[in-house]
Short mmCIF file of C-alpha atoms and ligand atoms in Angstrom, two decimals:
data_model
loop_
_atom_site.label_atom_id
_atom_site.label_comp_id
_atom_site.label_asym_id
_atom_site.label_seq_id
_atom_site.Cartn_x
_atom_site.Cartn_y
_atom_site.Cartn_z
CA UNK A 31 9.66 -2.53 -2.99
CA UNK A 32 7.97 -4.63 -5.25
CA UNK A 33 9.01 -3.61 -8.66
CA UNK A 34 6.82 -1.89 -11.17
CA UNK A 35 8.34 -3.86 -14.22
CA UNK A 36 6.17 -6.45 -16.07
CA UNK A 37 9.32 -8.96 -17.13
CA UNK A 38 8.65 -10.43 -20.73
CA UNK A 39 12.05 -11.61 -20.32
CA UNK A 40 11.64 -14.09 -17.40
CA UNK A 41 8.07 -14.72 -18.32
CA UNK A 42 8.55 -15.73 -21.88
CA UNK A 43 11.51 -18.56 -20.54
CA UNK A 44 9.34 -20.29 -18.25
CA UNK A 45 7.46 -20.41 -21.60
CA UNK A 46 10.18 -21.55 -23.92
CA UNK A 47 11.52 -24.17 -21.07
CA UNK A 48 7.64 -25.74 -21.35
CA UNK A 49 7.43 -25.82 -25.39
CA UNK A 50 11.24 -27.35 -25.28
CA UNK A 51 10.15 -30.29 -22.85
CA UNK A 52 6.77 -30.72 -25.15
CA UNK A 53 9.02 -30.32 -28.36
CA UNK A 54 11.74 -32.97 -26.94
CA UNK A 55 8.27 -35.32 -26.49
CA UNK A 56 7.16 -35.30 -29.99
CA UNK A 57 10.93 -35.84 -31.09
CA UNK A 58 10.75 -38.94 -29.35
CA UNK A 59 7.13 -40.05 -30.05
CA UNK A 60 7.27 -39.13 -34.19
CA UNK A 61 11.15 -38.81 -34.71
CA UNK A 62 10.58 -35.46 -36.31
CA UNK A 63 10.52 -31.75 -35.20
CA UNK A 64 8.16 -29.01 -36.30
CA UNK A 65 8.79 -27.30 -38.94
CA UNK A 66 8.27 -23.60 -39.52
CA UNK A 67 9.34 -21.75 -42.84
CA UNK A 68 9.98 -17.73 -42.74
CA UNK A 69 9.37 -16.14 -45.95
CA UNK A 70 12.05 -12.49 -45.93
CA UNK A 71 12.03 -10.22 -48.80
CA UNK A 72 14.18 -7.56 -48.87
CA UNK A 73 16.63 -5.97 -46.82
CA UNK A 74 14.72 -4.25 -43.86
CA UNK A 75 17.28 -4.37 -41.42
CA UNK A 76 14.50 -4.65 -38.21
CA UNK A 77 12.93 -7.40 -40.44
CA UNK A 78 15.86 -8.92 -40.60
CA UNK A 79 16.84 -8.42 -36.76
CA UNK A 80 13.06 -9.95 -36.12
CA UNK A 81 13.63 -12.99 -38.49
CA UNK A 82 17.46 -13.56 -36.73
CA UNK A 83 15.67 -13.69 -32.97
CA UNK A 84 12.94 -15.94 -34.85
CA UNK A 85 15.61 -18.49 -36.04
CA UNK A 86 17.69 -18.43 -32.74
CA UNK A 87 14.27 -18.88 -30.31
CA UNK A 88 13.29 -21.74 -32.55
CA UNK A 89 16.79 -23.58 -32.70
CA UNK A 90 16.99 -23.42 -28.99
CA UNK A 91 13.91 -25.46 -28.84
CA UNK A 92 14.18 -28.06 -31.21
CA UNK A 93 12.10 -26.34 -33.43
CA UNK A 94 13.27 -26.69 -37.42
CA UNK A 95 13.49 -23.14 -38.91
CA UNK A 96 14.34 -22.06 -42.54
CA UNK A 97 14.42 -18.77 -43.87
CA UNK A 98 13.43 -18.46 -47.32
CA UNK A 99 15.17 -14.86 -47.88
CA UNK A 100 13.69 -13.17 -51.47
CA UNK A 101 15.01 -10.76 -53.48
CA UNK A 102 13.37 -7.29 -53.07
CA UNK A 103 12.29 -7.45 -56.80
CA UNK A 104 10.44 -10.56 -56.18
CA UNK A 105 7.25 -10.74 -58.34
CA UNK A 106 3.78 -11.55 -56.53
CA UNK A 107 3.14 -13.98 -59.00
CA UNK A 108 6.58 -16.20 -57.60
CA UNK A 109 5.65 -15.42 -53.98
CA UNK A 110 2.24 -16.55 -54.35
CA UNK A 111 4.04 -20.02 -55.90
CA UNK A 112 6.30 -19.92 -53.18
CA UNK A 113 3.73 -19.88 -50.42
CA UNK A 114 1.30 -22.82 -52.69
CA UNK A 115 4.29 -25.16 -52.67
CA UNK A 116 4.85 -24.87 -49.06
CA UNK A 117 0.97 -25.15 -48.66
CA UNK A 118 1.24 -28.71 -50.23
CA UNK A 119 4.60 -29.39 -48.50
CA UNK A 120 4.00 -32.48 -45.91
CA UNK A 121 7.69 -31.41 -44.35
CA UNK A 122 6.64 -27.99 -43.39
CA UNK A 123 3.75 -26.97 -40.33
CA UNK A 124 3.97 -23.33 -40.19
CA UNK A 125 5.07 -21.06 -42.25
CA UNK A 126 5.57 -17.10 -41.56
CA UNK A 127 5.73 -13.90 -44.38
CA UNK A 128 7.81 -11.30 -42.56
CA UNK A 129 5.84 -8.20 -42.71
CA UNK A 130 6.60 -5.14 -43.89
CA UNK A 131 6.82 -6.21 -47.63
CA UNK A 132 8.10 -4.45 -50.18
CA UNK A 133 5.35 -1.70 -51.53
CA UNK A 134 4.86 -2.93 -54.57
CA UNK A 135 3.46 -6.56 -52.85
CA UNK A 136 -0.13 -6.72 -52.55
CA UNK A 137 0.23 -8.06 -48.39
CA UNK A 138 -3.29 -9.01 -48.21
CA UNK A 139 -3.61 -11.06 -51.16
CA UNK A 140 -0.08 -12.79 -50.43
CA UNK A 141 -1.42 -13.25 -46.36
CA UNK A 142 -4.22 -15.06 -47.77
CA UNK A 143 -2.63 -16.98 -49.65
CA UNK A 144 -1.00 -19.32 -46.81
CA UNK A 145 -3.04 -22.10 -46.02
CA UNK A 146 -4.86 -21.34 -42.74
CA UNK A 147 -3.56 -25.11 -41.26
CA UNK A 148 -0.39 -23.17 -41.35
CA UNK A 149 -1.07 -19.79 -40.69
CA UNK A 150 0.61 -19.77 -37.19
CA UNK A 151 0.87 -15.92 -37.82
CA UNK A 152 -2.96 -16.32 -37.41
CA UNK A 153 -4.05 -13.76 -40.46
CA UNK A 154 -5.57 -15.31 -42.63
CA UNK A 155 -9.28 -14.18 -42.46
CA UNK A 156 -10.08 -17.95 -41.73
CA UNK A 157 -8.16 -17.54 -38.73
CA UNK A 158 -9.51 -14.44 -37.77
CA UNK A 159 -12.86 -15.44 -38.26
CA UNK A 160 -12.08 -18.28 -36.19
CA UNK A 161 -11.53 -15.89 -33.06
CA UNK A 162 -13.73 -13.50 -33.74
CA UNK A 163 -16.21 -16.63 -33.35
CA UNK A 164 -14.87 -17.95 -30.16
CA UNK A 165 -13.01 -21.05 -31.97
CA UNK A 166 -9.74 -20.05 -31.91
CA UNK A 167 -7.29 -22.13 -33.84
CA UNK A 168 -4.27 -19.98 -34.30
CA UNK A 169 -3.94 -16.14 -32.99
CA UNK A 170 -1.31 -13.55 -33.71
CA UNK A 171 1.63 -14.26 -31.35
CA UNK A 172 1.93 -10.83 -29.97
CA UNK A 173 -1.47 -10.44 -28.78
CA UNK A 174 -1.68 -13.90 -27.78
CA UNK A 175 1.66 -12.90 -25.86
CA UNK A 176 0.01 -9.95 -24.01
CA UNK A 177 -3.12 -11.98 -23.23
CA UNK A 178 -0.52 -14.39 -21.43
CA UNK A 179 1.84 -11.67 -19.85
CA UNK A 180 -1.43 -10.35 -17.88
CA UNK A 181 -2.05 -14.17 -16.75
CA UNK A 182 1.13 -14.82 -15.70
CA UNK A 183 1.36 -11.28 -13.53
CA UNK A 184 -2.30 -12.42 -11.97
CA UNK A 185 -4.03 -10.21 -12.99
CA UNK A 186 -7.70 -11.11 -13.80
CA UNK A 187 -9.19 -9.53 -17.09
CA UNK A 188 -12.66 -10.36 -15.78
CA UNK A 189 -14.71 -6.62 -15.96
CA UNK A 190 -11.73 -4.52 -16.40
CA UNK A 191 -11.97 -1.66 -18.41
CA UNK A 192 -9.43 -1.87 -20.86
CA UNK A 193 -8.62 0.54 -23.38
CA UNK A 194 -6.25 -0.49 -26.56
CA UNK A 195 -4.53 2.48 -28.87
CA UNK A 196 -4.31 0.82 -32.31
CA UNK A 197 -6.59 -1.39 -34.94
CA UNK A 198 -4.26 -3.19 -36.84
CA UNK A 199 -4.65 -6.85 -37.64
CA UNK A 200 -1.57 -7.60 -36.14
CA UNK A 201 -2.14 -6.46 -32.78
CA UNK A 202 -5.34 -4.20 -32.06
CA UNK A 203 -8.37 -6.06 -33.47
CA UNK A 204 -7.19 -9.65 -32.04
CA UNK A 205 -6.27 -8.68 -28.59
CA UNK A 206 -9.72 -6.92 -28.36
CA UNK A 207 -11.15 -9.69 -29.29
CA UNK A 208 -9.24 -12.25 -26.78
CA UNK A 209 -9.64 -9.85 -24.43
CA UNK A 210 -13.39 -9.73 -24.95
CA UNK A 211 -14.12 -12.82 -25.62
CA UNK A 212 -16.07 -15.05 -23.06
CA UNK A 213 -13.88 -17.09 -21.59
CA UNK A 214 -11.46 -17.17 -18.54
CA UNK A 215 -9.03 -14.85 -19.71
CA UNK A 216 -11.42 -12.83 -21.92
CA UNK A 217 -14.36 -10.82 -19.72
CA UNK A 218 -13.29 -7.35 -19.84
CA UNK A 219 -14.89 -4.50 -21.61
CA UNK A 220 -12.50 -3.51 -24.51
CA UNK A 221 -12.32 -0.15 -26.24
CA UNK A 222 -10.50 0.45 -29.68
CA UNK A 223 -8.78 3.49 -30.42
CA UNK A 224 -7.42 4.98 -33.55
CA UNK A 225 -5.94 7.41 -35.38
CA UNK A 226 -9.22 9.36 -35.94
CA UNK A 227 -10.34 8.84 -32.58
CA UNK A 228 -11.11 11.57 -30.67
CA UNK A 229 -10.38 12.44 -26.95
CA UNK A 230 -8.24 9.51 -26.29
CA UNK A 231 -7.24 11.06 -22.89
CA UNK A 232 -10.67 10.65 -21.93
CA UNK A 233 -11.21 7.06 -22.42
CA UNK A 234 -7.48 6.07 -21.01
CA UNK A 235 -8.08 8.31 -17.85
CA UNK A 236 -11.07 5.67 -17.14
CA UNK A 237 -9.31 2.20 -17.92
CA UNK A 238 -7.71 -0.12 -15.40
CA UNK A 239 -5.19 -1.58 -18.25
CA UNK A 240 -4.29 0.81 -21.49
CA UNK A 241 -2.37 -1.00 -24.18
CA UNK A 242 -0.75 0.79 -26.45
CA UNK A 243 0.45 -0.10 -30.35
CA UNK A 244 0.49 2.47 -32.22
CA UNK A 245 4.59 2.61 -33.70
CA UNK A 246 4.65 6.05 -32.66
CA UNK A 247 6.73 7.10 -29.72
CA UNK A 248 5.01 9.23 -26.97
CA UNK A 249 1.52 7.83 -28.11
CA UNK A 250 0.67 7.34 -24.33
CA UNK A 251 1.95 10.33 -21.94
CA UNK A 252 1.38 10.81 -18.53
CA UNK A 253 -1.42 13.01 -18.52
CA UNK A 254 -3.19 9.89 -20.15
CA UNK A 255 -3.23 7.30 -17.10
CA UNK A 256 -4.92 6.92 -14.31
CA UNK A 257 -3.27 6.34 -10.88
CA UNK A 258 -2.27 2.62 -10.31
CA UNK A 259 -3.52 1.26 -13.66
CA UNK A 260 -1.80 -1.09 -15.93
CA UNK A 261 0.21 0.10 -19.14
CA UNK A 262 1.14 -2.81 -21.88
CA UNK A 263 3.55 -1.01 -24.13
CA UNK A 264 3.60 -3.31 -27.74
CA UNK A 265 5.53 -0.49 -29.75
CA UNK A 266 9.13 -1.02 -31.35
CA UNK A 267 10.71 2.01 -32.37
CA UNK A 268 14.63 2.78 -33.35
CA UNK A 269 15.97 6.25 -32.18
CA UNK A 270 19.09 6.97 -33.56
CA UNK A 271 21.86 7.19 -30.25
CA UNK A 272 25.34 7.72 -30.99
CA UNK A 273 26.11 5.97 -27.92
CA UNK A 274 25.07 2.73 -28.99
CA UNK A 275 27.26 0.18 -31.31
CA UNK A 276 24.70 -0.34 -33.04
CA UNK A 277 23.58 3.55 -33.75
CA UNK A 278 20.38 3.25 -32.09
CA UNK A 279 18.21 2.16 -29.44
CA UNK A 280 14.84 0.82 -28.80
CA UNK A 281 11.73 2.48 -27.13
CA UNK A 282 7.77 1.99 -27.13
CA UNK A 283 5.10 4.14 -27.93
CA UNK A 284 4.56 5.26 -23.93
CA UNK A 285 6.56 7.73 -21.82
CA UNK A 286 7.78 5.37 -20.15
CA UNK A 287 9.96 7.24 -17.56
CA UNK A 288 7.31 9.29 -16.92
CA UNK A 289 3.96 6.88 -16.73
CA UNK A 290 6.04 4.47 -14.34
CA UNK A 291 5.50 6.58 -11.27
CA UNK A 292 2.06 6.56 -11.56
CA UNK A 293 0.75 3.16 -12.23
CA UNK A 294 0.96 -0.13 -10.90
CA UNK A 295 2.91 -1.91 -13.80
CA UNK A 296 4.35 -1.20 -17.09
CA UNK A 297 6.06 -3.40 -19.52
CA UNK A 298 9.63 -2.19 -20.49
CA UNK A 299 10.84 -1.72 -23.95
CA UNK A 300 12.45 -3.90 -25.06
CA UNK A 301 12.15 -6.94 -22.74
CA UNK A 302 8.39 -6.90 -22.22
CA UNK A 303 5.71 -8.15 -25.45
CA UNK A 304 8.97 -8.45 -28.19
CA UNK A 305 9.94 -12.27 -26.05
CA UNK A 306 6.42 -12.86 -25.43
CA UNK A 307 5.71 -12.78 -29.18
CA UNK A 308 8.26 -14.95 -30.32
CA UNK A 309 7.13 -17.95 -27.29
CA UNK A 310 4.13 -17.59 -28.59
CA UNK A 311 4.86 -17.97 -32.41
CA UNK A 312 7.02 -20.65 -30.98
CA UNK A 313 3.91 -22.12 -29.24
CA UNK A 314 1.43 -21.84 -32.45
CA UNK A 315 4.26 -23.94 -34.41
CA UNK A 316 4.42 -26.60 -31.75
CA UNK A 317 0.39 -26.23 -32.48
CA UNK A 318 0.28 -26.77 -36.22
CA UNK A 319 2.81 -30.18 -35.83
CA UNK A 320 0.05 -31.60 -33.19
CA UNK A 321 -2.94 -30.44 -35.42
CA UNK A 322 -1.57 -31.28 -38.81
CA UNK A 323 -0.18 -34.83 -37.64
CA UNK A 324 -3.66 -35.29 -35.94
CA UNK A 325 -1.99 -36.11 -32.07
CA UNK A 326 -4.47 -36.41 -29.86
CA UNK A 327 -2.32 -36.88 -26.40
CA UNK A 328 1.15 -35.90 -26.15
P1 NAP B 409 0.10 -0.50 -37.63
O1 NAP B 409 -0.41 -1.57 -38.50
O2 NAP B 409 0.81 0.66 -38.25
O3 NAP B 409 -1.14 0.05 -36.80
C1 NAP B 409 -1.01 1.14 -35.96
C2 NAP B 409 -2.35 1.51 -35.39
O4 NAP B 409 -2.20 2.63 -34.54
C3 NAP B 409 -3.41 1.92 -36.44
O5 NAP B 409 -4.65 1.36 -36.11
C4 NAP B 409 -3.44 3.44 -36.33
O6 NAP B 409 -4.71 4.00 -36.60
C5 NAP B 409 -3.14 3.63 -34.86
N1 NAP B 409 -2.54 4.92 -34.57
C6 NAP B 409 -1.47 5.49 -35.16
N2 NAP B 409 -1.21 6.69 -34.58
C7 NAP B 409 -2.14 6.87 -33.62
C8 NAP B 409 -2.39 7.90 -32.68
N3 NAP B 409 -1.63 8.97 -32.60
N4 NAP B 409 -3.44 7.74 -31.84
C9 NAP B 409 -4.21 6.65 -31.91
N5 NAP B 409 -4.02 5.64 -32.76
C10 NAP B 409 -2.99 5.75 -33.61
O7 NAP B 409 1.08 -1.06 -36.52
P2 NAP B 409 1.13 -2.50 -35.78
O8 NAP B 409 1.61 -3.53 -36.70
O9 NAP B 409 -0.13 -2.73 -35.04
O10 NAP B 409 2.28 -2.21 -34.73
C11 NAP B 409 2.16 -1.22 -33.74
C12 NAP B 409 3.46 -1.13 -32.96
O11 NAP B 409 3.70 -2.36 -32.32
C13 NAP B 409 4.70 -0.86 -33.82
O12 NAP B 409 5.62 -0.07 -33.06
C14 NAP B 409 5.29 -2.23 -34.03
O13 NAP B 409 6.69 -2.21 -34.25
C15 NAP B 409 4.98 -2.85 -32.70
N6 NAP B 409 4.92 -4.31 -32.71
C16 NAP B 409 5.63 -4.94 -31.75
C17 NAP B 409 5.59 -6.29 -31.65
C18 NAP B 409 6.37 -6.96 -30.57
O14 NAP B 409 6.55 -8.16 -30.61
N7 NAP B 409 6.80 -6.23 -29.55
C19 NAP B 409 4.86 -7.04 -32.58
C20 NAP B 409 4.10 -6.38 -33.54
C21 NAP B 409 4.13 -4.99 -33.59
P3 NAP B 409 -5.41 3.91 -38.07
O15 NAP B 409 -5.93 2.51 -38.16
O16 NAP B 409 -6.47 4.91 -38.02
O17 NAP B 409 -4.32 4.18 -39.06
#
């Protein structure tokens, strides 16, 4: 039986085996390696589980990586300084604020504060502008990931109906607009849904992919999908289990067990968009060395 499982996993290393070969290339062309900087404040320990894959994933590839890690109490004011000398640093191509921060940080004004030359994040409203205009430069890894899961699987985007459960910056808004946009792997007809939207059921019924990201577990149940359709789960959330080392264990924001018998394919949790995201933040560094050093041909 062919199995039902989208694999991020094995997906995301044909990926990573690609940028390591194109990564090896510029070593030897420009004897240097891209640089990416990771800006962690505070203690959140699934930041700092995020930040730890980050820094593995880019060591395996040749990719430089330091994490800047900030005390909690950190004032905007020294962030902001933070992120300006980087701006100006020649050394340094991408650079990366872990999000969540800390309350207290104003998120937007510190986001906008990277330079958009090395916003490989892809959040700075330049950026964003940039794709919502059909330019993009650099896009949000994990939509950028799904957009390149659904290529890799073959499955054409073309006039699909796709429905996506969340609006956030991050994930929502830029994956409906890569998925919308006019180009090869754009096409389809995209519908946003939110927290105050109503009827959800009756818009997910009708779509060929759903894609939820919502951080809420049991966003997407059964009742919600249509025979043989396609479900992208994004969500990351820790339930406590006892019978883990750890203390907990990882699950989307679909019924998984449930919505598997019913449609076509389904991305696990983990092991589906979490691997995508970080080849493609791995990708949009490899991206800032070639645009900010100018390379035409690799
Ligand atoms: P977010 O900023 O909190 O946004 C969540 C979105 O979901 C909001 O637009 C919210 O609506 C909507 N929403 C919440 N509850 C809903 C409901 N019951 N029905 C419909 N819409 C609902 O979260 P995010 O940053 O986009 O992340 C979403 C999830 O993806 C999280 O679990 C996060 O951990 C995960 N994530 C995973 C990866 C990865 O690599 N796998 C990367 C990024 C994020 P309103 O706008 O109305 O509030």
């Amino acid at each position: 039986m062919i199995s039902k499982l989208i694999d991020g996993k094995k997906i995301s290393s044909s990926i990573h085996e690609l940028l390591e070969k194109q990564i090896s290339e510029i070593k030897s062309k420009y004897f240097k390696a891209p640089k990416l900087v990771v800006i962690l404040v505070g203690s959140n320990p699934a930041s700092i589980s995020y930040v730890k894959a980050k820094e593995k994933a880019c060591k395996k590839a040749g990719i430089i990586c330091h994490v800047e890690r900030l005390e909690e109490n950190v004032t905007e004011k020294d962030l902001i300084k933070y992120i300006n000398d980087l701006n100006y640093d020649i050394e340094t191509d991408g650079m990366i604020v872990q999000l969540p921060l800390p309350k207290k940080l104003d998120e937007e004004k510190i986001i906008q504060s990277i330079s958009p030359q090395k916003d490989v994040d892809g959040l700075t409203n330049e950026n964003l502008g940039l794709l919502a205009s059909g330019q993009p430069r650099f896009v949000p890894a994990t939509p950028l990931g799904v957009q390149k899961l659904l290529d890799e699987i073959g499955i054409k985007t073309e006039g699909k109906n796709i429905v996506i459960i969340g609006r956030s910056k991050l994930v929502g808004i830029p994956l409906a607009l890569l998925l919308s946009a006019k180009s090869d792997l754009g096409n389809a007809t995209v519908t946003i849904c939110h927290s105050k939207s109503n009827n959800i059921d009756s818009l997910t019924l009708k779509a060929d992919i759903v894609i939820v990201a919502t951080g809420f577990p049991s966003t997407l149940t059964k009742k919600m999908v249509k025979e043989n359709s396609i479900v992208i789960d994004v969500g990351v959330n820790r339930i406590e289990d006892s019978s883990k080392k750890n203390g907990y264990r990882l699950i989307g924001d679909s019924d998984f067990e449930e919505i598997i018998d019913i449609v076509s394919k389904i991305t696990p949790v983990p092991g589906g968009v979490g691997p995508m995201t970080i080849a493609m933040l791995l990708s949009n560094v490899t991206k800032a060395f070639i645009i900010n050093n100018d390379i035409k041909n690799l």
